[in-house]
Short mmCIF file of C-alpha atoms and ligand atoms in Angstrom, two decimals:
data_model
loop_
_atom_site.label_atom_id
_atom_site.label_comp_id
_atom_site.label_asym_id
_atom_site.label_seq_id
_atom_site.Cartn_x
_atom_site.Cartn_y
_atom_site.Cartn_z
CA MET K 1 99.32 109.32 73.48
CA THR K 2 101.94 109.96 76.63
CA ILE K 3 102.31 107.98 78.37
CA GLN K 4 101.17 107.73 81.74
CA ILE K 5 102.31 105.82 85.46
CA PRO K 6 100.31 102.35 86.13
CA ARG K 7 97.11 102.84 88.02
CA GLY K 8 97.33 103.20 91.74
CA THR K 9 101.07 103.30 91.89
CA GLN K 10 102.96 106.72 92.23
CA ASP K 11 106.57 108.37 91.19
CA ILE K 12 108.35 110.25 94.59
CA LEU K 13 110.02 112.46 93.16
CA PRO K 14 113.14 115.01 95.20
CA GLY K 15 111.24 117.21 97.61
CA GLU K 16 109.48 114.36 99.00
CA VAL K 17 111.42 111.45 98.60
CA GLU K 18 113.49 113.11 101.98
CA LYS K 19 110.15 111.62 103.69
CA TRP K 20 111.05 108.36 102.77
CA GLN K 21 115.12 108.66 103.39
CA TRP K 22 113.70 109.95 106.82
CA ILE K 23 110.93 106.87 107.62
CA GLU K 24 113.52 103.98 106.31
CA GLU K 25 116.79 105.52 108.47
CA THR K 26 114.61 106.25 111.18
CA ALA K 27 113.48 102.25 110.38
CA LYS K 28 116.96 100.94 110.77
CA LYS K 29 117.78 102.17 113.38
CA ILE K 30 114.71 101.03 115.62
CA CYS K 31 115.84 97.75 114.01
CA ARG K 32 119.58 97.98 115.13
CA LEU K 33 118.59 98.92 118.69
CA TYR K 34 115.86 95.43 118.48
CA GLN K 35 118.51 93.20 116.89
CA TYR K 36 116.75 92.99 113.68
CA GLN K 37 119.31 92.21 110.73
CA GLU K 38 118.44 92.82 107.30
CA ILE K 39 117.59 90.03 104.49
CA ARG K 40 116.45 90.94 101.49
CA THR K 41 114.79 88.84 98.66
CA PRO K 42 113.22 89.00 95.72
CA ILE K 43 110.63 90.39 94.01
CA PHE K 44 109.23 87.96 91.65
CA GLU K 45 108.56 84.12 93.80
CA GLN K 46 107.33 80.59 92.78
CA THR K 47 103.16 81.60 92.26
CA GLU K 48 102.93 78.56 94.73
CA LEU K 49 104.86 79.75 97.67
CA PHE K 50 102.36 82.15 97.98
CA GLN K 51 99.50 80.22 97.84
CA ARG K 52 100.97 77.70 99.54
CA GLY K 53 101.99 80.29 102.36
CA VAL K 54 99.60 82.90 101.86
CA GLY K 55 96.44 80.43 101.80
CA ASP K 56 94.46 79.49 98.48
CA THR K 57 91.15 81.44 99.85
CA THR K 58 92.34 84.98 100.89
CA ASP K 59 91.66 87.85 98.56
CA ILE K 60 95.14 88.54 97.65
CA VAL K 61 96.14 85.12 96.00
CA GLN K 62 92.31 84.61 94.62
CA LYS K 63 92.02 88.17 93.39
CA GLU K 64 94.98 90.71 93.82
CA MET K 65 97.79 88.17 92.75
CA TYR K 66 100.14 89.87 89.40
CA SER K 67 101.04 86.76 88.31
CA PHE K 68 103.02 85.67 85.11
CA GLN K 69 104.23 82.71 82.90
CA ASP K 70 108.08 83.54 82.31
CA ARG K 71 109.77 82.99 78.81
CA GLY K 72 110.26 79.83 80.23
CA GLY K 73 107.21 78.87 81.10
CA ARG K 74 107.48 79.06 84.99
CA ASP K 75 104.73 80.53 87.44
CA LEU K 76 105.67 83.06 88.84
CA THR K 77 104.09 86.31 90.98
CA LEU K 78 105.34 89.80 92.01
CA ARG K 79 105.60 89.05 96.10
CA PRO K 80 102.06 90.68 97.53
CA GLU K 81 103.75 90.36 100.78
CA GLY K 82 107.12 89.70 102.09
CA THR K 83 105.91 86.56 105.17
CA ALA K 84 105.96 83.82 102.63
CA SER K 85 109.60 84.59 101.20
CA ILE K 86 111.04 84.75 104.65
CA ALA K 87 109.85 81.14 105.82
CA ARG K 88 111.29 80.34 101.94
CA SER K 89 114.08 81.36 102.72
CA PHE K 90 114.54 80.50 106.19
CA THR K 91 114.24 77.38 104.99
CA GLU K 92 116.31 77.25 102.24
CA ASN K 93 118.81 78.47 104.32
CA LYS K 94 118.63 76.66 106.56
CA MET K 95 118.24 79.47 108.89
CA PHE K 96 117.12 77.10 111.37
CA GLY K 97 120.61 75.87 112.03
CA SER K 98 122.20 79.10 113.05
CA PRO K 99 122.57 79.44 116.59
CA ASN K 100 121.68 82.88 116.27
CA GLN K 101 118.11 81.88 117.59
CA PRO K 102 115.93 83.14 117.75
CA VAL K 103 116.57 84.41 113.78
CA LYS K 104 115.35 88.34 113.63
CA LEU K 105 114.93 90.09 110.64
CA TYR K 106 113.46 93.36 108.49
CA TYR K 107 112.81 94.10 105.37
CA LEU K 108 111.94 96.99 103.15
CA GLY K 109 111.01 97.02 99.85
CA PRO K 110 107.57 97.32 96.66
CA MET K 111 105.04 94.81 97.38
CA PHE K 112 102.84 94.51 94.21
CA ARG K 113 98.52 94.15 94.81
CA TYR K 114 96.02 93.94 92.52
CA GLU K 115 93.56 96.13 94.69
CA ARG K 116 90.65 99.22 93.73
CA PRO K 117 93.20 102.21 93.98
CA GLN K 118 92.30 104.56 96.80
CA SER K 119 93.42 106.78 99.75
CA GLY K 120 95.90 104.71 101.58
CA ARG K 121 95.78 102.32 99.01
CA TYR K 122 98.14 101.24 96.32
CA ARG K 123 98.96 98.13 93.62
CA GLN K 124 102.86 99.07 93.97
CA PHE K 125 103.23 99.43 97.90
CA VAL K 126 106.25 99.81 100.25
CA GLN K 127 106.64 97.46 103.22
CA PHE K 128 109.23 97.68 106.06
CA GLY K 129 108.02 94.03 108.16
CA VAL K 130 109.93 92.47 110.71
CA GLU K 131 110.28 88.30 111.18
CA ALA K 132 110.97 86.91 114.45
CA LEU K 133 111.64 82.83 113.84
CA GLY K 134 112.41 79.96 116.49
CA SER K 135 110.62 81.44 119.03
CA MET K 136 107.36 80.25 121.47
CA ASP K 137 108.31 83.53 123.41
CA PRO K 138 105.42 85.78 124.30
CA ALA K 139 107.46 88.10 124.51
CA ILE K 140 108.76 88.11 121.71
CA ASP K 141 105.22 88.85 120.41
CA ALA K 142 105.32 91.54 122.74
CA GLU K 143 108.65 92.64 121.23
CA VAL K 144 107.27 92.67 118.38
CA ILE K 145 104.34 94.85 118.39
CA ALA K 146 106.67 97.44 120.68
CA LEU K 147 109.39 97.43 118.04
CA ALA K 148 106.18 98.74 115.99
CA MET K 149 104.99 101.09 118.20
CA GLU K 150 108.42 102.70 118.73
CA LEU K 151 109.21 103.31 114.89
CA TYR K 152 105.74 105.12 115.21
CA ARG K 153 106.45 106.55 118.34
CA ASN K 154 109.55 107.57 117.31
CA LEU K 155 108.62 109.06 114.25
CA GLY K 156 105.83 111.89 116.09
CA LEU K 157 103.01 109.86 115.35
CA LYS K 158 100.96 110.07 118.91
CA ARG K 159 97.32 109.22 118.15
CA LEU K 160 97.37 105.88 117.53
CA LYS K 161 95.41 102.17 118.70
CA LEU K 162 96.97 99.07 118.88
CA VAL K 163 94.50 96.54 118.66
CA LEU K 164 95.09 92.50 119.57
CA ASN K 165 93.25 89.72 119.51
CA SER K 166 94.53 85.25 119.78
CA LEU K 167 93.72 82.96 116.76
CA GLY K 168 95.15 79.89 119.16
CA ASP K 169 96.24 76.75 118.50
CA ARG K 170 95.33 74.30 116.06
CA GLU K 171 93.01 72.62 118.15
CA SER K 172 91.33 76.10 119.20
CA ARG K 173 90.48 76.67 116.16
CA ILE K 174 88.94 73.85 114.60
CA SER K 175 86.45 73.91 117.60
CA HIS K 176 86.15 77.65 116.74
CA ARG K 177 85.58 76.85 112.39
CA ASN K 178 83.16 74.03 113.36
CA ALA K 179 81.48 77.26 115.33
CA LEU K 180 81.75 78.99 112.95
CA ILE K 181 80.64 76.80 110.29
CA GLN K 182 77.30 75.68 112.46
CA HIS K 183 76.47 79.50 112.52
CA PHE K 184 75.98 80.63 109.05
CA GLN K 185 75.51 77.10 107.39
CA PRO K 186 71.74 77.64 107.48
CA ARG K 187 71.29 81.14 106.34
CA ILE K 188 75.13 80.69 103.99
CA ASN K 189 72.87 81.39 100.63
CA GLU K 190 72.76 85.03 102.14
CA PHE K 191 76.25 85.41 101.13
CA CYS K 192 78.40 86.74 97.91
CA SER K 193 79.70 82.89 95.62
CA ASP K 194 83.16 83.94 97.65
CA CYS K 195 81.63 82.78 101.34
CA GLN K 196 79.73 80.20 100.24
CA ALA K 197 82.80 78.42 98.99
CA ARG K 198 84.99 79.69 102.37
CA LEU K 199 81.90 78.08 104.81
CA GLU K 200 84.22 74.50 104.23
CA LYS K 201 87.39 75.22 103.30
CA ASN K 202 87.85 78.38 105.53
CA PRO K 203 84.79 80.01 107.52
CA LEU K 204 87.31 82.37 109.55
CA ARG K 205 87.44 84.45 106.19
CA ILE K 206 84.44 85.14 106.26
CA LEU K 207 84.53 87.39 109.23
CA ASP K 208 87.04 88.80 106.43
CA CYS K 209 84.65 89.95 103.68
CA LYS K 210 84.02 93.11 102.69
CA LYS K 211 81.06 92.65 100.71
CA ASP K 212 79.08 91.17 103.62
CA ARG K 213 80.40 92.48 106.29
CA ASP K 214 77.23 94.28 107.45
CA HIS K 215 75.26 90.90 107.15
CA GLU K 216 73.57 90.83 111.06
CA LEU K 217 75.49 87.32 111.23
CA MET K 218 78.54 89.22 111.31
CA GLY K 219 78.20 90.53 114.41
CA THR K 220 76.34 87.65 115.69
CA ALA K 221 78.92 85.33 114.46
CA PRO K 222 81.10 83.44 117.52
CA SER K 223 83.55 84.97 118.77
CA ILE K 224 87.51 83.02 118.71
CA LEU K 225 88.12 83.64 122.58
CA ASN K 226 84.77 81.51 123.81
CA PHE K 227 87.41 78.56 122.14
CA LEU K 228 90.69 79.25 122.85
CA ASN K 229 92.01 76.39 124.78
CA GLU K 230 93.89 76.52 127.89
CA GLU K 231 97.08 76.85 126.74
CA SER K 232 96.20 79.01 123.81
CA THR K 233 94.81 81.77 126.43
CA GLU K 234 97.63 81.66 128.78
CA TYR K 235 99.84 81.92 125.99
CA PHE K 236 97.44 85.33 125.63
CA GLN K 237 97.27 86.43 128.75
CA ARG K 238 101.59 86.80 128.71
CA VAL K 239 101.35 88.82 126.27
CA GLN K 240 99.04 91.22 127.40
CA GLN K 241 100.89 90.90 130.63
CA TYR K 242 104.69 91.94 128.77
CA LEU K 243 102.79 94.59 126.71
CA ALA K 244 101.49 95.56 129.72
CA SER K 245 105.10 96.15 131.66
CA MET K 246 105.67 98.00 128.56
CA ASN K 247 103.28 100.38 129.21
CA ILE K 248 101.62 99.51 125.92
CA GLU K 249 98.56 101.44 125.86
CA PHE K 250 95.91 98.45 123.95
CA VAL K 251 92.56 97.18 123.30
CA VAL K 252 91.27 93.19 122.58
CA ASP K 253 89.36 92.50 119.80
CA PRO K 254 87.70 89.21 118.85
CA THR K 255 86.86 90.03 115.33
CA LEU K 256 90.05 90.94 114.09
CA VAL K 257 91.18 88.38 112.25
CA ARG K 258 93.69 89.29 109.26
CA GLY K 259 93.35 88.92 105.64
CA LEU K 260 95.89 86.16 104.96
CA ASP K 261 95.62 82.12 106.68
CA TYR K 262 98.59 81.64 108.08
CA TYR K 263 97.74 83.06 111.26
CA ASN K 264 97.44 81.32 114.51
CA HIS K 265 97.32 82.39 118.43
CA THR K 266 98.87 86.59 118.45
CA ALA K 267 97.22 88.56 115.84
CA PHE K 268 96.75 92.62 116.34
CA GLU K 269 96.92 95.99 113.79
CA ILE K 270 97.82 99.51 114.51
CA MET K 271 95.48 101.75 113.12
CA SER K 272 94.95 105.39 112.95
CA GLU K 273 93.02 107.94 115.52
CA ALA K 274 93.94 110.83 113.53
CA GLU K 275 91.30 112.99 112.27
CA GLY K 276 91.36 113.33 108.59
CA PHE K 277 93.41 110.18 108.12
CA GLY K 278 90.74 107.88 105.87
CA ALA K 279 88.70 105.52 105.55
CA ILE K 280 91.14 102.62 105.58
CA THR K 281 92.70 103.08 109.53
CA THR K 282 95.55 100.86 109.68
CA LEU K 283 98.58 101.52 109.24
CA CYS K 284 100.37 97.79 110.49
CA GLY K 285 99.31 94.41 110.14
CA GLY K 286 100.63 91.37 111.96
CA GLY K 287 101.29 88.07 114.02
CA ARG K 288 102.25 84.89 115.13
CA TYR K 289 102.52 82.12 111.49
CA ASN K 290 103.88 79.17 114.11
CA GLY K 291 102.96 76.41 110.79
CA LEU K 292 104.04 79.03 107.81
CA VAL K 293 107.43 77.51 107.86
CA LYS K 294 106.90 74.06 107.96
CA GLU K 295 104.47 74.43 105.15
CA MET K 296 107.21 75.76 102.94
CA GLY K 297 108.89 72.17 103.95
CA GLY K 298 111.28 73.48 106.24
CA PRO K 299 111.24 72.00 110.29
CA ASP K 300 108.37 72.74 112.30
CA THR K 301 109.68 76.49 113.40
CA PRO K 302 107.17 79.33 115.12
CA GLY K 303 107.36 82.83 113.69
CA ILE K 304 105.84 85.97 114.77
CA GLY K 305 106.25 89.69 112.63
CA PHE K 306 104.36 92.62 111.09
CA ALA K 307 104.68 94.83 107.90
CA LEU K 308 103.23 98.43 107.54
CA SER K 309 103.08 100.29 104.50
CA ILE K 310 105.40 103.66 104.23
CA GLU K 311 102.68 105.65 102.13
CA ARG K 312 100.02 104.54 105.30
CA LEU K 313 102.40 106.05 107.48
CA ILE K 314 102.99 109.52 105.46
CA GLN K 315 99.68 109.89 105.50
CA ALA K 316 99.19 109.27 109.46
CA LEU K 317 102.16 111.61 109.76
CA GLU K 318 100.25 114.06 106.72
CA ALA K 319 96.99 113.95 109.47
CA GLU K 320 98.74 114.60 112.14
CA SER K 321 100.72 116.93 111.11
CA VAL K 322 103.47 116.07 111.70
CA SER K 323 106.97 117.93 109.37
CA LEU K 324 109.94 116.40 108.83
CA ASP K 325 112.86 118.99 109.28
CA ASN K 326 113.94 118.31 105.92
CA ASP K 327 117.76 120.09 105.82
CA ARG K 328 118.63 120.41 102.83
CA THR K 329 120.72 122.92 102.82
CA ILE K 330 124.34 122.69 101.39
CA ASP K 331 127.82 125.09 102.95
CA ALA K 332 128.36 126.73 99.29
CA TYR K 333 127.78 127.78 95.94
CA ILE K 334 130.57 128.75 93.41
CA ILE K 335 129.76 131.47 91.63
CA ALA K 336 132.64 131.76 88.17
CA LEU K 337 132.78 135.18 86.19
CA GLY K 338 134.81 134.93 83.22
CA GLU K 339 135.79 131.77 80.91
CA LYS K 340 139.44 130.95 83.13
CA ALA K 341 137.12 131.22 86.56
CA LYS K 342 134.90 128.88 84.86
CA ASP K 343 137.61 126.65 84.42
CA TYR K 344 138.99 126.69 86.95
CA SER K 345 135.83 126.21 89.20
CA VAL K 346 135.27 122.47 87.81
CA SER K 347 138.50 121.89 90.13
CA LEU K 348 137.77 122.83 93.16
CA LEU K 349 134.30 122.46 93.40
CA GLU K 350 135.89 118.08 92.78
CA ASP K 351 138.45 119.21 96.00
CA LEU K 352 135.27 120.96 98.01
CA ARG K 353 133.72 117.82 97.74
CA ARG K 354 136.31 115.51 98.10
CA GLU K 355 136.67 117.06 101.34
CA GLY K 356 133.11 116.60 102.33
CA PHE K 357 131.53 119.92 101.62
CA SER K 358 128.08 119.90 99.72
CA VAL K 359 129.28 122.32 96.48
CA GLU K 360 127.37 123.28 93.80
CA ARG K 361 127.62 125.72 90.59
CA ASP K 362 126.22 127.09 87.70
CA TYR K 363 125.64 124.85 84.62
CA MET K 364 123.72 126.89 82.95
CA ASP K 365 126.05 129.98 81.77
CA ARG K 366 123.43 131.95 83.75
CA LYS K 367 124.28 135.94 85.11
CA LEU K 368 126.00 137.18 88.23
CA LYS K 369 122.65 137.79 89.79
CA ALA K 370 121.23 134.10 88.28
CA GLN K 371 123.59 132.85 90.07
CA PHE K 372 122.88 134.44 93.90
CA LYS K 373 118.92 133.31 93.27
CA ALA K 374 120.32 130.14 92.21
CA ALA K 375 122.40 129.87 95.36
CA GLU K 376 119.79 131.09 97.76
CA ARG K 377 117.20 128.46 96.67
CA LEU K 378 119.50 125.45 97.02
CA GLY K 379 120.15 127.15 100.85
CA ALA K 380 123.94 127.34 100.73
CA HIS K 381 124.93 128.67 103.44
CA TYR K 382 128.25 130.72 101.41
CA ALA K 383 128.54 131.73 97.91
CA VAL K 384 132.49 131.23 96.57
CA ILE K 385 132.75 133.86 93.98
CA ILE K 386 135.73 133.57 91.55
CA GLY K 387 136.44 136.37 88.87
CA ASP K 388 139.70 136.51 86.09
CA ASP K 389 141.43 139.01 87.44
CA GLU K 390 141.20 137.84 91.47
CA LEU K 391 142.23 134.23 90.15
CA THR K 392 145.97 135.63 88.75
CA SER K 393 146.28 137.07 92.34
CA GLY K 394 145.15 133.89 94.45
CA VAL K 395 142.66 134.82 96.10
CA VAL K 396 137.91 134.58 96.30
CA ALA K 397 135.28 135.96 97.47
CA ILE K 398 133.44 134.57 99.69
CA LYS K 399 130.30 135.48 100.75
CA ASN K 400 127.99 134.58 103.57
CA LEU K 401 125.10 134.48 102.59
CA ALA K 402 122.54 134.59 105.73
CA THR K 403 124.91 137.71 107.24
CA GLY K 404 126.02 139.55 103.95
CA GLU K 405 129.72 140.04 104.62
CA GLN K 406 131.90 139.06 102.22
CA GLN K 407 135.50 138.34 102.66
CA GLU K 408 138.39 138.72 100.44
CA VAL K 409 140.13 134.34 101.55
CA PRO K 410 143.37 133.15 99.54
CA VAL K 411 142.00 130.67 97.59
CA LYS K 412 144.08 128.37 99.67
CA LYS K 413 142.13 128.66 102.56
CA ILE K 414 138.91 128.36 100.94
CA GLN K 415 138.09 125.45 103.22
CA GLU K 416 139.17 126.88 106.18
CA VAL K 417 136.44 129.18 105.76
CA LEU K 418 133.50 126.60 105.22
CA SER K 419 134.31 124.69 107.70
CA ASN K 420 133.71 127.07 110.14
P1 LIG X 1 98.88 92.86 105.41
O1 LIG X 1 97.96 93.15 106.79
O2 LIG X 1 98.47 92.47 104.70
O3 LIG X 1 100.28 91.98 106.23
O4 LIG X 1 99.32 94.14 105.05
C1 LIG X 1 100.19 95.11 106.41
C2 LIG X 1 100.42 96.36 105.64
O5 LIG X 1 100.90 96.70 104.75
C3 LIG X 1 98.86 96.86 105.84
O6 LIG X 1 98.65 96.86 107.18
C4 LIG X 1 99.08 97.94 106.11
O7 LIG X 1 100.23 98.92 105.80
C5 LIG X 1 100.21 97.82 104.40
N1 LIG X 1 99.21 97.64 102.76
C6 LIG X 1 98.50 96.38 102.46
N2 LIG X 1 98.13 96.47 101.18
C7 LIG X 1 98.18 97.70 101.11
C8 LIG X 1 98.36 98.79 100.12
N3 LIG X 1 97.71 97.58 98.45
N4 LIG X 1 98.20 99.94 99.72
C9 LIG X 1 99.26 100.97 100.92
N5 LIG X 1 99.73 100.00 101.75
C10 LIG X 1 98.85 97.75 102.15
C11 LIG X 1 100.67 91.30 105.58
O8 LIG X 1 101.54 91.92 104.83
C12 LIG X 1 101.59 90.27 106.43
N6 LIG X 1 103.11 90.00 105.53
C13 LIG X 1 102.68 90.95 107.88
C14 LIG X 1 103.21 90.35 108.42
C15 LIG X 1 104.36 89.92 109.48
N7 LIG X 1 102.70 89.23 109.69
C16 LIG X 1 103.21 88.65 110.11
N8 LIG X 1 104.80 88.95 109.84
#
């Protein structure tokens, strides 16, 4: 039996990978403009990090983690997301002591969740995310959201919807929590066993349940916005004002709760409204997590960020028919005819590459015509044709493959012609 790729993963082959590179480069460029610096953390972490960070009652921790014991008996997990690792690293590396506050970071790399694979949902996917730690200024919330929108705009996406909510501070959440318990308690036996367990531990999670989504109590559940205290309300209003001042459109949706436990205050998602995008329309999700660093054993530090997957971004680009203009042409293809010419082409190829030209030659012992075909397939601008006889007289033929024009050129002048 042949071995196949694991379910929920994909190979990204040449031809497709250029899209990824383009997106990654654009993301890095935008981070430079907004002054976020790259951080790289391990692909696996102690399992406890996610249990404490993401939350015991979340689907991610309960059902979706790739956890294992290593040979030393340590409990480890392939990271399902990046924020908990950033909070750990921020604490461990004492970044709170840096004079540059807030600490603004970005990351790009694979995450792992044991989910049911479908369009836009993978078991290994690549997230690009940013995190700003150390500031409780609503302007940084707005900046983080603006950065995500600007990345999508730069890549050519237009059909986007930004959805915003506030989950309030601790005090607001406690009163909301109590209201939720009262609301669901009388009929909790009509809900799934997960929700029954969530009622006392974390009733907000019920609102995020995929199984009980259509239960009538879901639609009538008390809205967090009615439980925000004055401070939380004002914070949320200022975030909205700043977004409006940047001409970023949004809608407020009080049912947006997010699937991870660390959030408070601002929560947001960006959806694709492109036709034919598929069932899962969320491209990007994020929010504020003021207690997370403390939970990791660090000083009480506020934070906000988001993550988006490249897989869903590419899907949105396809749904909006955005094509990247992908220059895969090369400067020249060397066609060598005869043994001496072939030998010579080895060093010529290397010389040209050292000078910064993208060049290729034949390694398959092709006939002349087939070599021209290969040059065409690679989109070569020029063919450099070397024969044994020409070599003795120190000239080669250079053919412009677009115009068909051909000229005899002294070997020493090849670079000059290619430069034009
Ligand atoms: P999340 O909502 O779990 O948040 O994931 C963020 C984004 O990752 C989603 O909007 C989606 O684009 C992508 N994503 C999630 N699961 C999959 C999957 N199975 N296949 C493909 N794409 C997926 C977080 O991960 C938080 N750490 C975001 C954050 C950062 N909050 C604050 N800072």
